[in-house]
Amino acid sequence: MAQTIFDKIIAREISARIVYEDDDVLAFYDVAPKAPTHILVIPKKPIENLLATTEHDTVLLGKLLAASVHVARAEGLASDGFRVVINTGKNGGQSVDHLHLHILGGRQMAWPPG
Ligand code: 5GP
């Protein structure tokens, strides 16, 4: 898989405002926020997107969701709620080919999304 900007963030080759890290997961603020709080939660393992996951990634997918809950609470989003988004492929609006969960909060979200 080709290197992405997120591999460079994992390797600390470019900086990011990291808010959570464990052996498998990294979470950091989005550089171009779409909400007052916008954090990305990614696996350290390079996986292109949801479609590239297999049954071997089931535990990792759970860890990504659990980390998202932890981060949302830690960043003060629990009381008013938040949204978790996984853009996948062209129609999903994915621009970085490394699986990532967007945590968006701090304002009322619209539905349906654009
Ligand atoms: P996607 O469009 O693939 O769902 O989301 C990719 C996200 O990565 C975008 O929200 C974009 O702002 C964010 N992003 C792209 N490059 C960087 C970067 O170098 N640093 C950080 N922190 N976020 C980035």
Short mmCIF file of N, CA, C and O and ligand atoms in Angstrom, two decimals:
data_model
loop_
_atom_site.label_atom_id
_atom_site.label_comp_id
_atom_site.label_asym_id
_atom_site.label_seq_id
_atom_site.Cartn_x
_atom_site.Cartn_y
_atom_site.Cartn_z
N MET A 1 0.84 -1.20 0.00
CA MET A 1 0.00 0.00 0.00
C MET A 1 0.88 1.25 0.00
O MET A 1 1.88 1.30 0.71
N ALA A 2 0.52 2.25 -0.80
CA ALA A 2 1.30 3.49 -0.86
C ALA A 2 1.24 4.21 0.48
O ALA A 2 0.24 4.15 1.19
N GLN A 3 2.33 4.88 0.81
CA GLN A 3 2.37 5.68 2.05
C GLN A 3 1.39 6.85 1.96
O GLN A 3 1.22 7.43 0.89
N THR A 4 0.78 7.16 3.05
CA THR A 4 -0.11 8.33 3.10
C THR A 4 0.41 9.30 4.15
O THR A 4 1.33 8.98 4.91
N ILE A 5 -0.23 10.45 4.18
CA ILE A 5 0.13 11.47 5.17
C ILE A 5 -0.05 10.92 6.60
O ILE A 5 0.68 11.31 7.51
N PHE A 6 -0.98 9.99 6.78
CA PHE A 6 -1.21 9.45 8.12
C PHE A 6 -0.05 8.55 8.57
O PHE A 6 0.27 8.51 9.76
N ASP A 7 0.59 7.86 7.63
CA ASP A 7 1.79 7.08 8.00
C ASP A 7 2.86 8.02 8.53
O ASP A 7 3.60 7.67 9.46
N LYS A 8 2.96 9.20 7.95
CA LYS A 8 3.97 10.17 8.40
C LYS A 8 3.62 10.71 9.78
O LYS A 8 4.52 11.02 10.58
N ILE A 9 2.33 10.84 10.06
CA ILE A 9 1.92 11.28 11.41
C ILE A 9 2.23 10.17 12.42
O ILE A 9 2.76 10.44 13.50
N ILE A 10 1.95 8.92 12.07
CA ILE A 10 2.26 7.79 12.96
C ILE A 10 3.77 7.76 13.24
O ILE A 10 4.18 7.54 14.39
N ALA A 11 4.57 8.00 12.21
CA ALA A 11 6.04 7.95 12.35
C ALA A 11 6.61 9.23 12.93
O ALA A 11 7.83 9.34 13.11
N ARG A 12 5.76 10.20 13.23
CA ARG A 12 6.18 11.51 13.78
C ARG A 12 7.07 12.28 12.78
O ARG A 12 7.89 13.08 13.17
N GLU A 13 6.89 11.98 11.49
CA GLU A 13 7.64 12.72 10.47
C GLU A 13 6.98 14.07 10.19
O GLU A 13 7.62 14.99 9.71
N ILE A 14 5.66 14.14 10.40
CA ILE A 14 4.99 15.44 10.42
C ILE A 14 4.19 15.54 11.71
O ILE A 14 3.78 14.52 12.26
N SER A 15 3.98 16.76 12.17
CA SER A 15 3.38 16.92 13.48
C SER A 15 1.86 16.91 13.39
O SER A 15 1.27 17.22 12.35
N ALA A 16 1.26 16.54 14.49
CA ALA A 16 -0.20 16.58 14.63
C ALA A 16 -0.49 16.73 16.12
O ALA A 16 0.36 16.39 16.96
N ARG A 17 -1.68 17.25 16.42
CA ARG A 17 -2.09 17.38 17.83
C ARG A 17 -2.69 16.05 18.29
O ARG A 17 -3.89 15.80 18.13
N ILE A 18 -1.84 15.19 18.80
CA ILE A 18 -2.25 13.84 19.18
C ILE A 18 -2.95 13.87 20.54
O ILE A 18 -2.45 14.49 21.49
N VAL A 19 -4.11 13.21 20.61
CA VAL A 19 -4.87 13.20 21.87
C VAL A 19 -5.00 11.81 22.46
O VAL A 19 -5.43 11.66 23.61
N TYR A 20 -4.67 10.78 21.70
CA TYR A 20 -4.75 9.41 22.23
C TYR A 20 -3.83 8.52 21.43
O TYR A 20 -3.71 8.66 20.21
N GLU A 21 -3.18 7.59 22.13
CA GLU A 21 -2.34 6.60 21.45
C GLU A 21 -2.27 5.34 22.27
O GLU A 21 -2.16 5.38 23.51
N ASP A 22 -2.36 4.20 21.59
CA ASP A 22 -2.01 2.93 22.23
C ASP A 22 -1.26 2.10 21.18
O ASP A 22 -0.83 2.64 20.15
N ASP A 23 -1.11 0.81 21.43
CA ASP A 23 -0.29 -0.01 20.52
C ASP A 23 -0.88 -0.07 19.10
O ASP A 23 -0.14 -0.22 18.12
N ASP A 24 -2.19 0.06 19.00
CA ASP A 24 -2.86 -0.17 17.71
C ASP A 24 -3.51 1.06 17.11
O ASP A 24 -3.85 1.05 15.92
N VAL A 25 -3.73 2.09 17.90
CA VAL A 25 -4.60 3.22 17.50
C VAL A 25 -3.91 4.55 17.79
O VAL A 25 -3.19 4.69 18.80
N LEU A 26 -4.15 5.52 16.91
CA LEU A 26 -3.68 6.89 17.13
C LEU A 26 -4.86 7.83 16.86
O LEU A 26 -5.62 7.60 15.91
N ALA A 27 -5.01 8.87 17.67
CA ALA A 27 -6.06 9.87 17.44
C ALA A 27 -5.45 11.25 17.52
O ALA A 27 -4.64 11.55 18.41
N PHE A 28 -5.83 12.10 16.58
CA PHE A 28 -5.26 13.44 16.50
C PHE A 28 -6.26 14.39 15.85
O PHE A 28 -7.16 13.97 15.11
N TYR A 29 -6.10 15.67 16.13
CA TYR A 29 -7.01 16.68 15.56
C TYR A 29 -6.82 16.80 14.06
O TYR A 29 -5.69 16.75 13.55
N ASP A 30 -7.94 16.96 13.36
CA ASP A 30 -7.92 17.18 11.91
C ASP A 30 -7.33 18.55 11.62
O ASP A 30 -7.65 19.54 12.30
N VAL A 31 -6.49 18.63 10.60
CA VAL A 31 -5.82 19.89 10.26
C VAL A 31 -6.78 20.91 9.64
O VAL A 31 -6.52 22.11 9.68
N ALA A 32 -7.89 20.43 9.09
CA ALA A 32 -8.87 21.33 8.46
C ALA A 32 -10.25 21.01 9.04
O ALA A 32 -11.08 20.34 8.41
N PRO A 33 -10.52 21.45 10.27
CA PRO A 33 -11.70 21.00 10.99
C PRO A 33 -13.03 21.38 10.33
O PRO A 33 -13.19 22.49 9.84
N LYS A 34 -13.97 20.41 10.31
CA LYS A 34 -15.32 20.63 9.78
C LYS A 34 -16.32 20.85 10.91
O LYS A 34 -17.54 20.89 10.67
N ALA A 35 -15.85 20.94 12.12
CA ALA A 35 -16.69 21.19 13.29
C ALA A 35 -15.77 21.77 14.37
O ALA A 35 -14.54 21.64 14.27
N PRO A 36 -16.33 22.39 15.41
CA PRO A 36 -15.47 22.96 16.47
C PRO A 36 -14.50 21.92 17.05
O PRO A 36 -13.35 22.27 17.38
N THR A 37 -14.94 20.68 17.18
CA THR A 37 -14.03 19.59 17.55
C THR A 37 -14.05 18.57 16.43
O THR A 37 -15.12 18.05 16.06
N HIS A 38 -12.90 18.30 15.85
CA HIS A 38 -12.81 17.34 14.73
C HIS A 38 -11.52 16.55 14.91
O HIS A 38 -10.41 17.07 14.71
N ILE A 39 -11.70 15.30 15.27
CA ILE A 39 -10.56 14.42 15.59
C ILE A 39 -10.62 13.20 14.69
O ILE A 39 -11.71 12.69 14.37
N LEU A 40 -9.47 12.73 14.26
CA LEU A 40 -9.37 11.52 13.45
C LEU A 40 -8.82 10.39 14.29
O LEU A 40 -7.85 10.60 15.05
N VAL A 41 -9.43 9.22 14.20
CA VAL A 41 -8.98 8.03 14.92
C VAL A 41 -8.58 7.00 13.87
O VAL A 41 -9.39 6.63 13.01
N ILE A 42 -7.32 6.57 13.92
CA ILE A 42 -6.80 5.70 12.85
C ILE A 42 -6.12 4.47 13.44
O ILE A 42 -5.58 4.52 14.55
N PRO A 43 -6.12 3.36 12.67
CA PRO A 43 -5.28 2.24 13.07
C PRO A 43 -3.83 2.55 12.69
O PRO A 43 -3.57 3.21 11.68
N LYS A 44 -2.89 2.09 13.50
CA LYS A 44 -1.48 2.26 13.11
C LYS A 44 -1.15 1.36 11.92
O LYS A 44 -0.33 1.70 11.09
N LYS A 45 -1.83 0.21 11.87
CA LYS A 45 -1.65 -0.69 10.74
C LYS A 45 -2.24 -0.03 9.48
O LYS A 45 -3.36 0.50 9.54
N PRO A 46 -1.50 -0.02 8.38
CA PRO A 46 -2.03 0.62 7.18
C PRO A 46 -3.12 -0.22 6.52
O PRO A 46 -2.86 -1.27 5.94
N ILE A 47 -4.36 0.25 6.62
CA ILE A 47 -5.52 -0.38 5.96
C ILE A 47 -6.15 0.72 5.12
O ILE A 47 -6.41 1.82 5.63
N GLU A 48 -6.39 0.44 3.84
CA GLU A 48 -6.84 1.51 2.94
C GLU A 48 -8.17 2.11 3.36
O GLU A 48 -8.33 3.33 3.38
N ASN A 49 -9.13 1.27 3.68
CA ASN A 49 -10.45 1.78 4.10
C ASN A 49 -11.28 0.61 4.63
O ASN A 49 -10.78 -0.50 4.75
N LEU A 50 -12.54 0.86 4.93
CA LEU A 50 -13.39 -0.20 5.50
C LEU A 50 -13.46 -1.42 4.58
O LEU A 50 -13.47 -2.56 5.05
N LEU A 51 -13.50 -1.17 3.26
CA LEU A 51 -13.61 -2.28 2.31
C LEU A 51 -12.38 -3.18 2.33
O LEU A 51 -12.46 -4.34 1.90
N ALA A 52 -11.27 -2.67 2.81
CA ALA A 52 -10.03 -3.45 2.84
C ALA A 52 -9.88 -4.26 4.12
O ALA A 52 -8.91 -4.98 4.29
N THR A 53 -10.83 -4.13 5.03
CA THR A 53 -10.75 -4.90 6.28
C THR A 53 -11.21 -6.34 6.03
O THR A 53 -11.98 -6.61 5.11
N THR A 54 -10.72 -7.24 6.87
CA THR A 54 -11.10 -8.65 6.79
C THR A 54 -11.57 -9.10 8.17
O THR A 54 -11.54 -8.32 9.13
N GLU A 55 -11.90 -10.38 8.27
CA GLU A 55 -12.31 -10.90 9.58
C GLU A 55 -11.19 -10.80 10.60
O GLU A 55 -11.43 -10.80 11.79
N HIS A 56 -9.95 -10.69 10.12
CA HIS A 56 -8.81 -10.56 11.04
C HIS A 56 -8.78 -9.18 11.70
O HIS A 56 -8.02 -8.96 12.64
N ASP A 57 -9.54 -8.25 11.17
CA ASP A 57 -9.54 -6.88 11.70
C ASP A 57 -10.71 -6.61 12.64
O ASP A 57 -10.90 -5.47 13.07
N THR A 58 -11.48 -7.63 12.96
CA THR A 58 -12.67 -7.42 13.79
C THR A 58 -12.32 -6.80 15.14
O THR A 58 -12.97 -5.84 15.58
N VAL A 59 -11.29 -7.32 15.78
CA VAL A 59 -10.90 -6.77 17.08
C VAL A 59 -10.40 -5.34 16.92
O VAL A 59 -10.74 -4.44 17.71
N LEU A 60 -9.60 -5.10 15.88
CA LEU A 60 -9.08 -3.75 15.64
C LEU A 60 -10.22 -2.76 15.40
O LEU A 60 -10.20 -1.63 15.92
N LEU A 61 -11.24 -3.16 14.65
CA LEU A 61 -12.37 -2.27 14.40
C LEU A 61 -13.07 -1.92 15.71
O LEU A 61 -13.48 -0.76 15.92
N GLY A 62 -13.19 -2.89 16.60
CA GLY A 62 -13.77 -2.62 17.91
C GLY A 62 -12.90 -1.65 18.71
O GLY A 62 -13.42 -0.75 19.38
N LYS A 63 -11.59 -1.81 18.60
CA LYS A 63 -10.68 -0.91 19.32
C LYS A 63 -10.81 0.52 18.80
O LYS A 63 -10.72 1.48 19.57
N LEU A 64 -11.00 0.65 17.49
CA LEU A 64 -11.15 2.00 16.92
C LEU A 64 -12.41 2.68 17.46
O LEU A 64 -12.40 3.87 17.80
N LEU A 65 -13.49 1.92 17.56
CA LEU A 65 -14.74 2.49 18.10
C LEU A 65 -14.58 2.81 19.59
O LEU A 65 -14.99 3.88 20.05
N ALA A 66 -13.95 1.90 20.32
CA ALA A 66 -13.76 2.14 21.76
C ALA A 66 -12.86 3.35 21.99
O ALA A 66 -13.13 4.17 22.88
N ALA A 67 -11.83 3.49 21.18
CA ALA A 67 -10.95 4.66 21.30
C ALA A 67 -11.72 5.94 20.97
O ALA A 67 -11.51 6.98 21.60
N SER A 68 -12.63 5.86 20.00
CA SER A 68 -13.43 7.03 19.64
C SER A 68 -14.29 7.48 20.81
O SER A 68 -14.42 8.68 21.08
N VAL A 69 -14.88 6.53 21.51
CA VAL A 69 -15.70 6.87 22.69
C VAL A 69 -14.81 7.51 23.77
O VAL A 69 -15.16 8.54 24.36
N HIS A 70 -13.66 6.91 24.00
CA HIS A 70 -12.73 7.45 24.99
C HIS A 70 -12.34 8.89 24.65
O HIS A 70 -12.37 9.78 25.51
N VAL A 71 -11.98 9.10 23.39
CA VAL A 71 -11.54 10.43 22.96
C VAL A 71 -12.69 11.43 23.03
O VAL A 71 -12.51 12.57 23.50
N ALA A 72 -13.87 11.02 22.60
CA ALA A 72 -15.02 11.93 22.65
C ALA A 72 -15.30 12.37 24.08
O ALA A 72 -15.54 13.55 24.35
N ARG A 73 -15.24 11.43 25.01
CA ARG A 73 -15.43 11.80 26.43
C ARG A 73 -14.32 12.73 26.90
O ARG A 73 -14.59 13.77 27.52
N ALA A 74 -13.08 12.37 26.58
CA ALA A 74 -11.93 13.14 27.07
C ALA A 74 -11.92 14.56 26.51
O ALA A 74 -11.44 15.49 27.16
N GLU A 75 -12.46 14.73 25.31
CA GLU A 75 -12.46 16.06 24.67
C GLU A 75 -13.77 16.81 24.93
O GLU A 75 -14.04 17.83 24.30
N GLY A 76 -14.60 16.29 25.83
CA GLY A 76 -15.76 17.05 26.30
C GLY A 76 -17.00 16.95 25.43
O GLY A 76 -17.87 17.83 25.49
N LEU A 77 -17.10 15.88 24.62
CA LEU A 77 -18.23 15.78 23.69
C LEU A 77 -19.38 14.92 24.21
O LEU A 77 -20.43 14.82 23.56
N ALA A 78 -19.22 14.29 25.36
CA ALA A 78 -20.22 13.31 25.81
C ALA A 78 -21.55 13.97 26.17
O ALA A 78 -22.61 13.41 25.88
N SER A 79 -21.52 15.14 26.78
CA SER A 79 -22.76 15.72 27.29
C SER A 79 -23.71 16.12 26.16
O SER A 79 -24.93 15.91 26.25
N ASP A 80 -23.18 16.68 25.08
CA ASP A 80 -24.04 17.16 24.00
C ASP A 80 -24.09 16.20 22.80
O ASP A 80 -24.85 16.43 21.87
N GLY A 81 -23.26 15.19 22.81
CA GLY A 81 -23.24 14.23 21.71
C GLY A 81 -22.27 14.61 20.61
O GLY A 81 -21.67 15.70 20.61
N PHE A 82 -22.12 13.71 19.68
CA PHE A 82 -21.13 13.88 18.62
C PHE A 82 -21.47 12.92 17.49
O PHE A 82 -22.41 12.13 17.60
N ARG A 83 -20.72 13.00 16.41
CA ARG A 83 -20.94 12.10 15.28
C ARG A 83 -19.63 11.39 14.95
O ARG A 83 -18.56 12.01 15.00
N VAL A 84 -19.73 10.12 14.56
CA VAL A 84 -18.58 9.36 14.06
C VAL A 84 -18.86 9.00 12.61
O VAL A 84 -19.93 8.46 12.30
N VAL A 85 -17.91 9.32 11.74
CA VAL A 85 -18.09 9.13 10.30
C VAL A 85 -16.89 8.37 9.74
O VAL A 85 -15.75 8.64 10.12
N ILE A 86 -17.17 7.43 8.83
CA ILE A 86 -16.09 6.74 8.11
C ILE A 86 -16.36 6.90 6.61
O ILE A 86 -17.19 6.18 6.04
N ASN A 87 -15.70 7.84 5.98
CA ASN A 87 -15.84 8.02 4.54
C ASN A 87 -15.09 6.88 3.83
O ASN A 87 -13.94 6.59 4.18
N THR A 88 -15.74 6.29 2.85
CA THR A 88 -15.16 5.11 2.19
C THR A 88 -15.27 5.24 0.68
O THR A 88 -16.38 5.31 0.13
N GLY A 89 -14.11 5.31 0.02
CA GLY A 89 -14.09 5.35 -1.44
C GLY A 89 -14.56 6.68 -2.01
O GLY A 89 -14.80 7.65 -1.29
N LYS A 90 -14.69 6.71 -3.33
CA LYS A 90 -14.98 7.96 -4.05
C LYS A 90 -16.32 8.56 -3.61
O LYS A 90 -16.37 9.72 -3.20
N ASN A 91 -17.38 7.80 -3.69
CA ASN A 91 -18.67 8.36 -3.33
C ASN A 91 -18.81 8.66 -1.85
O ASN A 91 -19.61 9.51 -1.44
N GLY A 92 -18.00 7.98 -1.05
CA GLY A 92 -18.00 8.26 0.39
C GLY A 92 -17.24 9.52 0.73
O GLY A 92 -17.31 9.98 1.88
N GLY A 93 -16.50 10.06 -0.23
CA GLY A 93 -15.76 11.30 0.02
C GLY A 93 -14.41 11.08 0.68
O GLY A 93 -13.85 12.00 1.27
N GLN A 94 -13.87 9.86 0.56
CA GLN A 94 -12.57 9.57 1.18
C GLN A 94 -11.44 10.23 0.39
O GLN A 94 -11.36 10.08 -0.82
N SER A 95 -10.59 10.97 1.08
CA SER A 95 -9.47 11.64 0.41
C SER A 95 -8.11 11.12 0.85
O SER A 95 -7.11 11.33 0.15
N VAL A 96 -8.03 10.47 2.00
CA VAL A 96 -6.77 9.87 2.46
C VAL A 96 -6.98 8.36 2.55
O VAL A 96 -7.90 7.89 3.24
N ASP A 97 -6.14 7.61 1.83
CA ASP A 97 -6.34 6.16 1.71
C ASP A 97 -5.71 5.39 2.87
O ASP A 97 -4.85 4.51 2.69
N HIS A 98 -6.12 5.78 4.06
CA HIS A 98 -5.75 5.07 5.30
C HIS A 98 -7.00 5.16 6.17
O HIS A 98 -7.45 6.27 6.48
N LEU A 99 -7.56 4.01 6.53
CA LEU A 99 -8.81 3.97 7.30
C LEU A 99 -8.78 4.99 8.44
O LEU A 99 -7.80 5.07 9.19
N HIS A 100 -9.86 5.76 8.58
CA HIS A 100 -9.94 6.73 9.68
C HIS A 100 -11.39 6.99 10.05
O HIS A 100 -12.27 7.02 9.19
N LEU A 101 -11.61 7.18 11.33
CA LEU A 101 -12.91 7.57 11.85
C LEU A 101 -12.85 9.05 12.17
O LEU A 101 -11.92 9.50 12.85
N HIS A 102 -13.81 9.80 11.66
CA HIS A 102 -13.92 11.21 12.04
C HIS A 102 -14.79 11.30 13.29
O HIS A 102 -15.91 10.76 13.29
N ILE A 103 -14.33 11.99 14.30
CA ILE A 103 -15.20 12.38 15.43
C ILE A 103 -15.48 13.85 15.27
O ILE A 103 -14.56 14.67 15.24
N LEU A 104 -16.77 14.18 15.13
CA LEU A 104 -17.18 15.57 14.90
C LEU A 104 -18.11 15.99 16.03
O LEU A 104 -19.09 15.28 16.34
N GLY A 105 -17.83 17.12 16.64
CA GLY A 105 -18.68 17.58 17.73
C GLY A 105 -18.53 19.07 17.96
O GLY A 105 -17.77 19.77 17.29
N GLY A 106 -19.31 19.54 18.93
CA GLY A 106 -19.23 20.96 19.29
C GLY A 106 -20.25 21.82 18.58
O GLY A 106 -20.27 23.04 18.78
N ARG A 107 -21.06 21.23 17.73
CA ARG A 107 -22.17 21.96 17.08
C ARG A 107 -23.25 20.95 16.71
O ARG A 107 -23.00 19.73 16.68
N GLN A 108 -24.44 21.47 16.39
CA GLN A 108 -25.53 20.60 15.93
C GLN A 108 -25.21 20.09 14.53
O GLN A 108 -24.93 20.89 13.63
N MET A 109 -25.25 18.79 14.33
CA MET A 109 -25.01 18.22 13.01
C MET A 109 -26.32 18.17 12.21
O MET A 109 -27.40 17.99 12.78
N ALA A 110 -26.19 18.30 10.89
CA ALA A 110 -27.36 18.19 10.01
C ALA A 110 -27.54 16.74 9.59
O ALA A 110 -26.59 15.96 9.58
N TRP A 111 -28.77 16.39 9.22
CA TRP A 111 -29.05 15.08 8.67
C TRP A 111 -30.08 15.21 7.57
O TRP A 111 -31.08 15.90 7.79
N PRO A 112 -29.94 14.63 6.39
CA PRO A 112 -28.81 13.79 6.01
C PRO A 112 -27.56 14.59 5.73
O PRO A 112 -27.65 15.79 5.42
N PRO A 113 -26.39 13.95 5.81
CA PRO A 113 -25.14 14.65 5.53
C PRO A 113 -25.06 14.96 4.03
O PRO A 113 -25.70 14.30 3.22
N GLY A 114 -24.27 15.92 3.67
CA GLY A 114 -24.15 16.33 2.26
C GLY A 114 -23.34 15.36 1.45
O GLY A 114 -22.70 14.47 1.96
P1 5GP B 1 -11.40 11.93 4.35
O1 5GP B 1 -11.76 13.05 3.42
O2 5GP B 1 -10.43 10.97 3.70
O3 5GP B 1 -12.57 11.23 4.97
O4 5GP B 1 -10.65 12.60 5.57
C1 5GP B 1 -9.30 12.92 5.57
C2 5GP B 1 -9.10 13.98 6.59
O5 5GP B 1 -7.71 14.10 6.83
C3 5GP B 1 -9.62 15.37 6.18
O6 5GP B 1 -10.62 15.81 7.08
C4 5GP B 1 -8.38 16.23 6.20
O7 5GP B 1 -8.62 17.53 6.68
C5 5GP B 1 -7.44 15.44 7.12
N1 5GP B 1 -6.04 15.66 6.87
C6 5GP B 1 -5.42 15.63 5.65
N2 5GP B 1 -4.11 15.86 5.80
C7 5GP B 1 -3.89 16.02 7.13
C8 5GP B 1 -2.71 16.30 7.89
O8 5GP B 1 -1.59 16.43 7.37
N3 5GP B 1 -2.85 16.42 9.23
C9 5GP B 1 -4.07 16.26 9.84
N4 5GP B 1 -4.09 16.40 11.18
N5 5GP B 1 -5.20 16.02 9.15
C10 5GP B 1 -5.11 15.89 7.80
#
